[in-house]
Short mmCIF file of C-alpha atoms and ligand atoms in Angstrom, two decimals:
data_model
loop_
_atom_site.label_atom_id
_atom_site.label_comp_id
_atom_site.label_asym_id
_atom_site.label_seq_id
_atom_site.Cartn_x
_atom_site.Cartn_y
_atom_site.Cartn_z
CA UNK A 1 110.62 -23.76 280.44
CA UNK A 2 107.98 -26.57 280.44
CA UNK A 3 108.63 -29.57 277.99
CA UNK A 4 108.66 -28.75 274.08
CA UNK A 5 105.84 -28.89 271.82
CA UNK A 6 106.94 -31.52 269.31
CA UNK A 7 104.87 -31.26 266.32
CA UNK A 8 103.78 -33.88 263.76
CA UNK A 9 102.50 -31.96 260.59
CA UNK A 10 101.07 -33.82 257.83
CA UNK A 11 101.20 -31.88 254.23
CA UNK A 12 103.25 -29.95 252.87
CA UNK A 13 101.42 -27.76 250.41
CA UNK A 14 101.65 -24.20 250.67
CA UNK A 15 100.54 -23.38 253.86
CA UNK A 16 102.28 -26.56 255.56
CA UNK A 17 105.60 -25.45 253.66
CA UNK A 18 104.68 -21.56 255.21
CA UNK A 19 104.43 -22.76 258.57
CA UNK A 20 107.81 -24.74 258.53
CA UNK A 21 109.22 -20.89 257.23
CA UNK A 22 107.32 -19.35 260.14
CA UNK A 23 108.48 -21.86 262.95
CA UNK A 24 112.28 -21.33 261.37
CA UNK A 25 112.05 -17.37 261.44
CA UNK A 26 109.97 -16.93 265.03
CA UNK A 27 110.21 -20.19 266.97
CA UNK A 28 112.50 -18.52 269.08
CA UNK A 29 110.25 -15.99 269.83
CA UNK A 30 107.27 -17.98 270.25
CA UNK A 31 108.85 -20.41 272.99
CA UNK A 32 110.22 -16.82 274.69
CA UNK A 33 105.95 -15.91 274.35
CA UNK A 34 104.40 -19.16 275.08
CA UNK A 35 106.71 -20.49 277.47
CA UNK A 36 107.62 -23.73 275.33
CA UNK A 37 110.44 -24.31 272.52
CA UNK A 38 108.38 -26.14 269.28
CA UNK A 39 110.03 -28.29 266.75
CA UNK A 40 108.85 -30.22 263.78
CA UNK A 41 109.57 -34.04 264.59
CA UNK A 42 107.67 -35.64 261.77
CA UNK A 43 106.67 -34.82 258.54
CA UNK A 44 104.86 -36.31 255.69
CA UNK A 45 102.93 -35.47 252.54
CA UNK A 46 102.27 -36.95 249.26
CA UNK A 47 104.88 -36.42 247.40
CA UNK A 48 108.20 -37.16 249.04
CA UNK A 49 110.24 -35.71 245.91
CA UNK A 50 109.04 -32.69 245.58
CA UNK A 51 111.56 -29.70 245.74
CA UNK A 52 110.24 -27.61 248.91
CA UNK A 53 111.62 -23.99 250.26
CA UNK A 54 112.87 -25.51 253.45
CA UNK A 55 115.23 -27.70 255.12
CA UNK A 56 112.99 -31.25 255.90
CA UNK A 57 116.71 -32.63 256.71
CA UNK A 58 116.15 -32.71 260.38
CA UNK A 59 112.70 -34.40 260.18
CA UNK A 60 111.52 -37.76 260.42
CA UNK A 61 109.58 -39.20 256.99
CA UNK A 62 106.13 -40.32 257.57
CA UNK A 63 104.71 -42.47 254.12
CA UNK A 64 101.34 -42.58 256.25
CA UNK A 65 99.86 -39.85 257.92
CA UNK A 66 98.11 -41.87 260.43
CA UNK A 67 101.69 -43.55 261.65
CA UNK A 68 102.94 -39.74 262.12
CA UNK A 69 99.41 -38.93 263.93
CA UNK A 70 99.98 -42.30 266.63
CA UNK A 71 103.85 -41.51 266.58
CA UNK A 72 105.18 -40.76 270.35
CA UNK A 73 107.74 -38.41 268.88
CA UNK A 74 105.32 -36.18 268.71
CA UNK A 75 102.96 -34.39 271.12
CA UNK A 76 100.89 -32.74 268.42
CA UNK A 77 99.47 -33.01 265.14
CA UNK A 78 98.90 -30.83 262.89
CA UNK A 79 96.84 -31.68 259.67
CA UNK A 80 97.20 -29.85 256.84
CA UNK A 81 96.22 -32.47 253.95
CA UNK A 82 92.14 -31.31 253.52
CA UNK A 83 88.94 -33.04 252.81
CA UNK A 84 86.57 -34.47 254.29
CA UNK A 85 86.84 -38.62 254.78
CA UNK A 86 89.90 -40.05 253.89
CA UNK A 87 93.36 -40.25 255.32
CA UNK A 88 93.16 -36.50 256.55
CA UNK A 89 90.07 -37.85 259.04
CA UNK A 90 91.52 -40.72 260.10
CA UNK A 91 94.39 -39.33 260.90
CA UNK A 92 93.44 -36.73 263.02
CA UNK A 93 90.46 -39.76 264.75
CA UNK A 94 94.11 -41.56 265.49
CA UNK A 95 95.75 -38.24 266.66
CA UNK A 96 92.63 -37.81 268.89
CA UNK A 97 92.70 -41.61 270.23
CA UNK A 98 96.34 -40.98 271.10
CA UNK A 99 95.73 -38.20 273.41
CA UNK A 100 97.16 -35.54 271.19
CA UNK A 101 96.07 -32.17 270.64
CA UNK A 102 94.98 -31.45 266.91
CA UNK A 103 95.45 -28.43 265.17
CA UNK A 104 93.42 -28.50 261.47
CA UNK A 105 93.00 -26.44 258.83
CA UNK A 106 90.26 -28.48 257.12
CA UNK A 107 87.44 -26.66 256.83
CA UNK A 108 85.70 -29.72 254.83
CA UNK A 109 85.85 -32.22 257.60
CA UNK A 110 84.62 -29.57 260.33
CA UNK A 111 81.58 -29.26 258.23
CA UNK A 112 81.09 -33.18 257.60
CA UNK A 113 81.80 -34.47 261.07
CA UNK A 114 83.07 -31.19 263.19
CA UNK A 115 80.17 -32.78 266.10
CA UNK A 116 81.77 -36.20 266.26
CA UNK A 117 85.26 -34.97 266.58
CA UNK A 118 84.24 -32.22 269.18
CA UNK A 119 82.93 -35.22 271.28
CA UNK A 120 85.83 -37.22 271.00
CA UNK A 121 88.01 -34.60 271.69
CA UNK A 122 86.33 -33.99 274.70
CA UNK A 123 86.28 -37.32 275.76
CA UNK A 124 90.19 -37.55 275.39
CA UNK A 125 90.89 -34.15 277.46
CA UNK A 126 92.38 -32.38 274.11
CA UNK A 127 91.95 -29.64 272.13
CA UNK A 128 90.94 -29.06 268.72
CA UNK A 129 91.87 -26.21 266.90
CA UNK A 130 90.86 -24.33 264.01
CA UNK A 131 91.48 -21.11 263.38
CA UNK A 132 92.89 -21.44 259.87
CA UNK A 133 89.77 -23.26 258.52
CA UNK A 134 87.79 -20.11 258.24
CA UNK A 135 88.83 -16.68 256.64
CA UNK A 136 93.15 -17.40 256.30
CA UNK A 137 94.33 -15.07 258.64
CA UNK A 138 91.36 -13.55 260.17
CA UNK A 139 91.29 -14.34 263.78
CA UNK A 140 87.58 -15.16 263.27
CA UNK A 141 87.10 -18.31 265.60
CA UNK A 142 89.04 -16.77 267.98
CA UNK A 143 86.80 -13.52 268.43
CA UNK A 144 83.93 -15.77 268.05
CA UNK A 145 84.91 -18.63 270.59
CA UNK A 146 86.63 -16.61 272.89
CA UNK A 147 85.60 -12.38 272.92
CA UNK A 148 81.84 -13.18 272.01
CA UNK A 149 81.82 -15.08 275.41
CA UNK A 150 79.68 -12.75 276.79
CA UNK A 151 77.52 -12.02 274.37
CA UNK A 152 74.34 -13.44 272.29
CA UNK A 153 75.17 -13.04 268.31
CA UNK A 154 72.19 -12.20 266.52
CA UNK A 155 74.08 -12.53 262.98
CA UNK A 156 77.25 -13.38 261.47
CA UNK A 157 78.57 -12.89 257.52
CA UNK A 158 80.97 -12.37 255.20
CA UNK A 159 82.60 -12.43 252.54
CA UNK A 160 85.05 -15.91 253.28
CA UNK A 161 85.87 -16.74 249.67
CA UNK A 162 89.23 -14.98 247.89
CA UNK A 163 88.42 -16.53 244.74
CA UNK A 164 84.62 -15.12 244.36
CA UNK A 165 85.66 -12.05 245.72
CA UNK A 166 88.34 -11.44 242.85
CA UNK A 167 86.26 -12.57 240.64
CA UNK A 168 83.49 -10.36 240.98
CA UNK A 169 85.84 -7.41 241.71
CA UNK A 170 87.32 -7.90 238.26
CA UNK A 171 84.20 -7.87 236.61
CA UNK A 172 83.12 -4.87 238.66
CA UNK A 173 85.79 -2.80 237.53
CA UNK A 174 86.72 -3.50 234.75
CA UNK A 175 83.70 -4.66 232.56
CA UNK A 176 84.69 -8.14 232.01
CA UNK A 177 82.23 -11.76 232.05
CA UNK A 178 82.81 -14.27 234.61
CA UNK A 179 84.77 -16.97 232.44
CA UNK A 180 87.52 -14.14 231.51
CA UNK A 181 87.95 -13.55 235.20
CA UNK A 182 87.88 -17.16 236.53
CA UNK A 183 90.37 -18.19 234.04
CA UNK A 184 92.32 -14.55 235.02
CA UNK A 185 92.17 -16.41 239.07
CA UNK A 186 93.03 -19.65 237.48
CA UNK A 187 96.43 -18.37 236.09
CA UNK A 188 97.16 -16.44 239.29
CA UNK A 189 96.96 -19.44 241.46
CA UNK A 190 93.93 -18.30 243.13
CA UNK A 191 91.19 -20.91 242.42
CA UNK A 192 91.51 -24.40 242.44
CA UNK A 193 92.18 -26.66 239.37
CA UNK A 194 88.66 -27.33 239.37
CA UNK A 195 87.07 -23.84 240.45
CA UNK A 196 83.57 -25.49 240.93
CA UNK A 197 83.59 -25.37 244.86
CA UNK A 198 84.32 -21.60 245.28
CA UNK A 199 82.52 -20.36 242.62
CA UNK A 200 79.24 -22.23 243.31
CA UNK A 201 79.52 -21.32 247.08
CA UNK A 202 80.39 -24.91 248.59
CA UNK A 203 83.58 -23.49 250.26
CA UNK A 204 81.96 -20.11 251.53
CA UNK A 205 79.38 -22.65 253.10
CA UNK A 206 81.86 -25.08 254.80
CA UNK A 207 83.20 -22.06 256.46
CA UNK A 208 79.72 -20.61 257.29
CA UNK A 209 78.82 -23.90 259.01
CA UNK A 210 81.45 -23.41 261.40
CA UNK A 211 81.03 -19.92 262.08
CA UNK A 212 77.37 -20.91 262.78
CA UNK A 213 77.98 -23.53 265.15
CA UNK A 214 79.97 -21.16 267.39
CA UNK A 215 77.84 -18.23 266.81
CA UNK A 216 74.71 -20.03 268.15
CA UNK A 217 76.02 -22.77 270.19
CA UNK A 218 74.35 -25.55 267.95
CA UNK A 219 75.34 -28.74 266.35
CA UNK A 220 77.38 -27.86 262.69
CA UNK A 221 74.78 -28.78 259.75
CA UNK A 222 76.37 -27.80 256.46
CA UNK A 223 73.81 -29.28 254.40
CA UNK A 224 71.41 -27.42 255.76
CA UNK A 225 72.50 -24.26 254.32
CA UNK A 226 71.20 -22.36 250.92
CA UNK A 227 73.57 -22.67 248.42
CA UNK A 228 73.88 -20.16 245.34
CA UNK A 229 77.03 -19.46 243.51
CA UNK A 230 77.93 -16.55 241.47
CA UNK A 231 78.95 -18.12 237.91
CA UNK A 232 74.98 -16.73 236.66
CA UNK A 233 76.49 -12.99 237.40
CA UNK A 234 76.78 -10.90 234.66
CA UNK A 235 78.74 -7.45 233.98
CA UNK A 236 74.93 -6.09 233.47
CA UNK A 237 74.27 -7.11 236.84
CA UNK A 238 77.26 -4.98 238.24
CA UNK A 239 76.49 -2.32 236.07
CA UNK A 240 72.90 -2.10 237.33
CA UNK A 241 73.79 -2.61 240.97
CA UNK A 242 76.74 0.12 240.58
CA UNK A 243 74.29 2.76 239.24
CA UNK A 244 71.68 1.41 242.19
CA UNK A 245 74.08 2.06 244.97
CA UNK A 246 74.63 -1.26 245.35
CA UNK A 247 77.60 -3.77 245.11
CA UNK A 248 77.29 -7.30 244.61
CA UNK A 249 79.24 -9.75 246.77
CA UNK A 250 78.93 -13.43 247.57
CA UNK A 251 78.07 -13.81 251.16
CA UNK A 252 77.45 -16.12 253.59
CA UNK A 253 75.18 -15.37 256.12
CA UNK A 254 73.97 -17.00 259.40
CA UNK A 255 71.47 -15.18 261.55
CA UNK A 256 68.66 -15.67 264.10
CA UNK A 257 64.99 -15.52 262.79
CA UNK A 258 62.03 -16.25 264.91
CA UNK A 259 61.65 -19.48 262.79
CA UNK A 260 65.65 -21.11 263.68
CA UNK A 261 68.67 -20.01 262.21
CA UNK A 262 69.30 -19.07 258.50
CA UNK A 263 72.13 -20.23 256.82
CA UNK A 264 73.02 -18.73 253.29
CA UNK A 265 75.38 -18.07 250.80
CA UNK A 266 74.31 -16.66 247.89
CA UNK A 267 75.48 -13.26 245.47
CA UNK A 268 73.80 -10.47 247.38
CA UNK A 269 73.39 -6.58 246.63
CA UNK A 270 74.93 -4.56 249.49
CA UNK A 271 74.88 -0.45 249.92
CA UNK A 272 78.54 0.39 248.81
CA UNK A 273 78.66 2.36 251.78
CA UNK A 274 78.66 -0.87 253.59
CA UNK A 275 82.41 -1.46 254.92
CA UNK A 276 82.36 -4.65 253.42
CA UNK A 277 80.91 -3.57 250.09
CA UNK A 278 84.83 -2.16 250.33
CA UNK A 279 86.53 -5.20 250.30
CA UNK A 280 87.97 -6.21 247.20
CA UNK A 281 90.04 -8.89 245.42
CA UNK A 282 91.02 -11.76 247.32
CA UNK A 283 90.44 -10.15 250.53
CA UNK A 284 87.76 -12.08 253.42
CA UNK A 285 85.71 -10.37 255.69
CA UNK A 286 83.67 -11.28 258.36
CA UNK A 287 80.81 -9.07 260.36
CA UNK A 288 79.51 -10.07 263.93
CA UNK A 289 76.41 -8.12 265.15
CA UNK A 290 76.21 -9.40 268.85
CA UNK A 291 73.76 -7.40 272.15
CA UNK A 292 76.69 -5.91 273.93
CA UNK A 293 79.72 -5.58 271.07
CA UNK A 294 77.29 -4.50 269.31
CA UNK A 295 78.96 -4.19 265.51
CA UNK A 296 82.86 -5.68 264.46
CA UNK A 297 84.16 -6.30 261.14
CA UNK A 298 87.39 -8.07 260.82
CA UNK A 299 89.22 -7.98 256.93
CA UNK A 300 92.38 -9.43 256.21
CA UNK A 301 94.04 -12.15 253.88
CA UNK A 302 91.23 -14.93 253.83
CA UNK A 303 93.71 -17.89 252.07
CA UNK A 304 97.79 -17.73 251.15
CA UNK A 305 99.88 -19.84 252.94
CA UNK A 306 101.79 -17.02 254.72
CA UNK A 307 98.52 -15.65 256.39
CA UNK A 308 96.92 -19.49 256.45
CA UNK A 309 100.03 -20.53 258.75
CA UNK A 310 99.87 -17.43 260.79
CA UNK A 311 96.48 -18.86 262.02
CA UNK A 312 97.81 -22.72 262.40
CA UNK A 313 100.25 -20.68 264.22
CA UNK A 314 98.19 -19.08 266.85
CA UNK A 315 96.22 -22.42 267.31
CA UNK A 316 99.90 -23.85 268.05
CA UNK A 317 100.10 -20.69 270.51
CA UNK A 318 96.94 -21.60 272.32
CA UNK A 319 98.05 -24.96 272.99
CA UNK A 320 101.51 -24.51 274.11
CA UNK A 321 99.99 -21.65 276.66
CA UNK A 322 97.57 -24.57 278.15
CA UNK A 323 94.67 -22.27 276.91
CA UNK A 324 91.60 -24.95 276.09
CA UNK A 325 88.63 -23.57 274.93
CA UNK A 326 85.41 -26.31 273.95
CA UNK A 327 86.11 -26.85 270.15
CA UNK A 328 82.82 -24.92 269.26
CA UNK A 329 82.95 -22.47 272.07
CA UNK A 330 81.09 -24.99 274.93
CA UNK A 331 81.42 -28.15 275.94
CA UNK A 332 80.03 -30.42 272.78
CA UNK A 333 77.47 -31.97 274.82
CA UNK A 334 75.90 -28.52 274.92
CA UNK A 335 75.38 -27.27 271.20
CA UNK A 336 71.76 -27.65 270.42
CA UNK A 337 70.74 -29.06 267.84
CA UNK A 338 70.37 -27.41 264.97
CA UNK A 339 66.81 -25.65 263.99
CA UNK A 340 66.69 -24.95 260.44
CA UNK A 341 64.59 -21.76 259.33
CA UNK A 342 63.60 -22.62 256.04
CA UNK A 343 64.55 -20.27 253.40
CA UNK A 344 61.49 -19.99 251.84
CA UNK A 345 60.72 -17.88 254.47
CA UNK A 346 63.42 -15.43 253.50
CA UNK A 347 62.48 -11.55 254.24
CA UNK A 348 64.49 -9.18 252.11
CA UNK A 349 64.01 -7.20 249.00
CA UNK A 350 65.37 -8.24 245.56
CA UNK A 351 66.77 -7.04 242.79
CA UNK A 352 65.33 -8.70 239.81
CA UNK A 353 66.79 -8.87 235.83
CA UNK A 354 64.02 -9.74 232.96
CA UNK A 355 64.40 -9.51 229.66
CA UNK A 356 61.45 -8.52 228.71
CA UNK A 357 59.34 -9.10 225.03
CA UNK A 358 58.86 -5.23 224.46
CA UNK A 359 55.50 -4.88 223.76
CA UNK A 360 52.12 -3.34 225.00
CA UNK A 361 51.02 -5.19 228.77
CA UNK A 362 54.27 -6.28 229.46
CA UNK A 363 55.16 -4.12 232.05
CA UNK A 364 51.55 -4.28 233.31
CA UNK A 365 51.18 -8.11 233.30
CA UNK A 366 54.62 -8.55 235.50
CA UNK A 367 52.87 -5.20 237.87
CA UNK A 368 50.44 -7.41 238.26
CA UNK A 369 51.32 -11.07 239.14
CA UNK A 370 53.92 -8.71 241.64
CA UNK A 371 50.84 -7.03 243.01
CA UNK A 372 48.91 -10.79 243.43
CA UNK A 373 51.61 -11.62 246.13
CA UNK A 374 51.93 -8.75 248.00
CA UNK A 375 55.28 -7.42 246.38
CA UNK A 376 55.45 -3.55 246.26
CA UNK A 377 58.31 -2.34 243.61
CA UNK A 378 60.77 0.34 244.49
CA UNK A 379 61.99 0.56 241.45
CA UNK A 380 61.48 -0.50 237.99
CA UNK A 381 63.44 0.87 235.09
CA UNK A 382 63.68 -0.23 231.27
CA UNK A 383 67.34 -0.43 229.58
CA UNK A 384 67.93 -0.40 226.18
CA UNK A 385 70.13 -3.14 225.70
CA UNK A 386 71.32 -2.21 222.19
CA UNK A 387 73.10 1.01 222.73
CA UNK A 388 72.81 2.60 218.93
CA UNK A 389 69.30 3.02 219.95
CA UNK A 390 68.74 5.44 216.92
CA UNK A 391 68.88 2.13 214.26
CA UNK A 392 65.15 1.49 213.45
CA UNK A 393 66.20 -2.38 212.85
CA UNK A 394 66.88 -2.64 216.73
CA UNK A 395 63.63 -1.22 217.79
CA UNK A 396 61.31 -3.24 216.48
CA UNK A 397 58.55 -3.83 218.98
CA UNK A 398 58.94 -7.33 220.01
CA UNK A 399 62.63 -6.80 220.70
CA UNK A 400 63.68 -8.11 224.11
CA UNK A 401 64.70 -5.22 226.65
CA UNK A 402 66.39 -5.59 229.89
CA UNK A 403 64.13 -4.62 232.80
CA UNK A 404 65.40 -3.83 236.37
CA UNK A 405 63.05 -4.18 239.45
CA UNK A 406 63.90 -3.49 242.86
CA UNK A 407 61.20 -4.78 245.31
CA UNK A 408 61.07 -3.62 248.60
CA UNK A 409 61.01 -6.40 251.68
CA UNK A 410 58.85 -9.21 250.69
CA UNK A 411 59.44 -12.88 251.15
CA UNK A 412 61.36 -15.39 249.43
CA UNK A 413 57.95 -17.55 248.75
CA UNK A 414 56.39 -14.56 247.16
CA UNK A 415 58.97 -13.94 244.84
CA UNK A 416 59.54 -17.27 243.73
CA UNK A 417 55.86 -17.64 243.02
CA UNK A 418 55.10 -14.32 241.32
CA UNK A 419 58.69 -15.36 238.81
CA UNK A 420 57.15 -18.39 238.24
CA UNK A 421 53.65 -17.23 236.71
CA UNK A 422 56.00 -14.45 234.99
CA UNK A 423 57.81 -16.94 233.13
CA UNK A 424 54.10 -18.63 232.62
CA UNK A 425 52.78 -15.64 230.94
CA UNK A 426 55.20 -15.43 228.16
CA UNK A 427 56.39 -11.94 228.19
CA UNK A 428 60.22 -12.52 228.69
CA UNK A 429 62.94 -13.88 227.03
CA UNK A 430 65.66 -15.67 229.03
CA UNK A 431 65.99 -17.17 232.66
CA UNK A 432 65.14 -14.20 235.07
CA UNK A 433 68.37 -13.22 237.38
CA UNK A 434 67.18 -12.97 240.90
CA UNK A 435 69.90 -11.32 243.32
CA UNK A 436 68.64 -10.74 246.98
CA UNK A 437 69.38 -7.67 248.94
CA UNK A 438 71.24 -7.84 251.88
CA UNK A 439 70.80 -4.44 254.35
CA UNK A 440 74.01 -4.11 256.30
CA UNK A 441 74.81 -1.11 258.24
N1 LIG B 1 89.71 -21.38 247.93
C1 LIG B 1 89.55 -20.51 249.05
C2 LIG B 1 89.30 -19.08 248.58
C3 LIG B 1 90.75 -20.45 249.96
O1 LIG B 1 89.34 -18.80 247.39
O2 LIG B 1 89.04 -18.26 249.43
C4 LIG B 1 90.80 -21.52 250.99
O3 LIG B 1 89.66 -21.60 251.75
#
């Protein structure tokens, strides 16, 4: 058997403590697969005290990260601290500099500076791996990196946050408002302390970024990707997209337009016969539509620290087997850069929520500005919002009225322009809810 894999893993949070569990149970196994025994050398995290599930007696303390990352008794570090700058960055820069392999799980610091550490990894003949940064468990960079090889991927999306996803699956069934459910994830340990980078879509779009760069072969830009959350969602919203045939999910999509690439993540309407309109609770998935593989959908676990260190795991696989892939799928020197297409010009139909003043030339005014853009409605439907409709007191003409529209495929320019004289004119009530449509197969 060729030398051991000594590891140096730095934090020991729930997935770090998961993949000490997973090395105790299968290590044997793995060395028997791979070819090479692995053993955890070095540890460290931030709190030394802390009462863990496993046996660090055999381990050498770190107090600093980046003294485990340039440590010789280890041949490869493994960061599992997150964020982007600080000590989790430099550590894995020293890791790099030392000649080590890196496998990460920060998704964060991918998005931030993924280009400069593909170079340098490059330039010091090891890999970096990151399997676990995107979708938990779902062997997503994997398929992307490695199976997609041979084929050009015209778009890639998902659904890649747990929290979002239980969220709006909670709402969806059982007629709740967003703040019950996100304090419902809250108290099951789903989203964070402070839930504002799921729910407002930054964590959805540190994984797209990734996905994108592989997909397309170009230099990672998170900040050039549309960012919408879901926190404006409301149960009428389901409601409406239930009795539409639609479902509404938080996506993030990347896909090739004639204009560059679009990146997005935004709530979107999707047919519920859509196998991803099936996915539920915390559960990821991810759809590839490539020339020859034509359609795949992976779904699985997308965070936990069993099904997180799984993926570390497989990264730790690829390394001990010699396999070396370039960090983005290619050498770095080779992603493009990145051409933006600008969102504004968006194609897709929309689902739109006013609360319209009801009164005569309401409907006809909002027909109208539609009909000065170019924007043909499928559908437009009137909903009493006060269901004791027989009370005279609640019918009184002026009363504000939800009104559905469904347009059909239009632009996002259009839209934004025809809302904006809408408000202008005066006939509705309250902040319009604009939720696009997403046509999946
Ligand atoms: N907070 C993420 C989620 C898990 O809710 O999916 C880690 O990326």
């Amino acid at each position: 058997m060729s030398e051991g894999l000594r590891i140096g893993l730095a934090g020991l949070g729930t997935v770090g403590a998961s993949l000490l569990q997973l090395i105790a149970r299968h290590g044997g196994e793995f060395a028997e697969r791979c070819g090479r025994p692995v053993t955890v050398t070095g540890i460290t995290a931030r709190d030394r005290g802390k009462q863990r599930p496993v046996d660090l007696s055999a381990m050498q303390w770190f107090d600093d990260p980046v003294a485990l990352a340039q440590d010789p008794g280890n041949n490869l570090f493994v960061e599992l601290i997150g964020g982007a700058g600080g000590v989790a960055e430099t550590a894995v820069r020293a890791a790099i500099e030392a000649g080590k392999h890196v496998v990460t799980a920060n998704k964060a610091m991918l998005a931030d500076c993924g280009q400069e550490l593909a170079e340098l990894a490059e330039a010091k003949g090891v890999s970096l791996n990151f399997e676990a940064a995107v979708a938990g468990g779902i062997p997503i960079v994997k398929v992307l990196r490695e199976a997609m090889a041979g084929n050009e991927v015209a778009r890639v999306f998902g659904i890649l946050n747990g929290t979002c996803n239980y969220i709006l699956t909670r709402m969806e069934d059982e007629g709740l408002d967003f703040a019950t459910c996100l304090a419902e994830a809250q108290r099951l340990g789903y989203a964070e302390a402070d839930p504002t980078f799921d729910i407002e879509g930054h964590d959805t779009a540190h994984k797209l970024a990734i996905l994108t760069a592989i997909a397309f072969g170009t230099r990672i830009d998170a900040k050039a990707i549309y960012v919408e959350g879901i926190s404006s969602i409301t149960p009428a919203d389901l409601e409406a997209a239930d009795e539409l045939g639609y479902r509404i999910k938080l996506l993030g999509v990347a896909s090739r337009t004639e204009t560059g690439i679009e990146q997005r993540v935004h709530p979107a309407m999707i047919p519920k016969s859509s196998v991803i309109a099936n996915v539920d609770g915390v559960t990821n998935a991810v759809a590839l539509e490539a020339d020859f593989a034509a359609q795949l959908v992976l779904s699985g676990p997308g965070a936990g620290g069993a099904a997180t260190a799984s993926a570390v795991m497989s990264d730790i696989a690829d390394i001990a087997r010699g396999s070396r892939v370039g960090t983005f799928g290619r050498p770095a020197s080779a992603l493009k850069p990145y051409k933006r297409a600008a969102m504004r010009a968006h194609a897709g139909g929309y689902y739109l929520r006013l609360t319209v003043y009801d009164r005569p030339g309401a409907f006809a005014a909002i027909a109208t500005r539609m009909a000065k853009h170019g924007i043909s409605l499928e559908s437009i439907v009137q909903r009493r919002r006060n269901p004791h409709a027989d009370a005279p007191e609640h019918l009184t003409p002026a009363a504000p009225q939800p009104v559905i529209l469904i347009t059909y495929e239009t632009t996002e320019d259009a839209i934004r322009a025809a809302l904006a004289e809408i408000i202008r004119d005066g006939h509705i009530a309250a902040q319009p809810q604009l939720i696009r449509i997403e046509p999946l197969g």
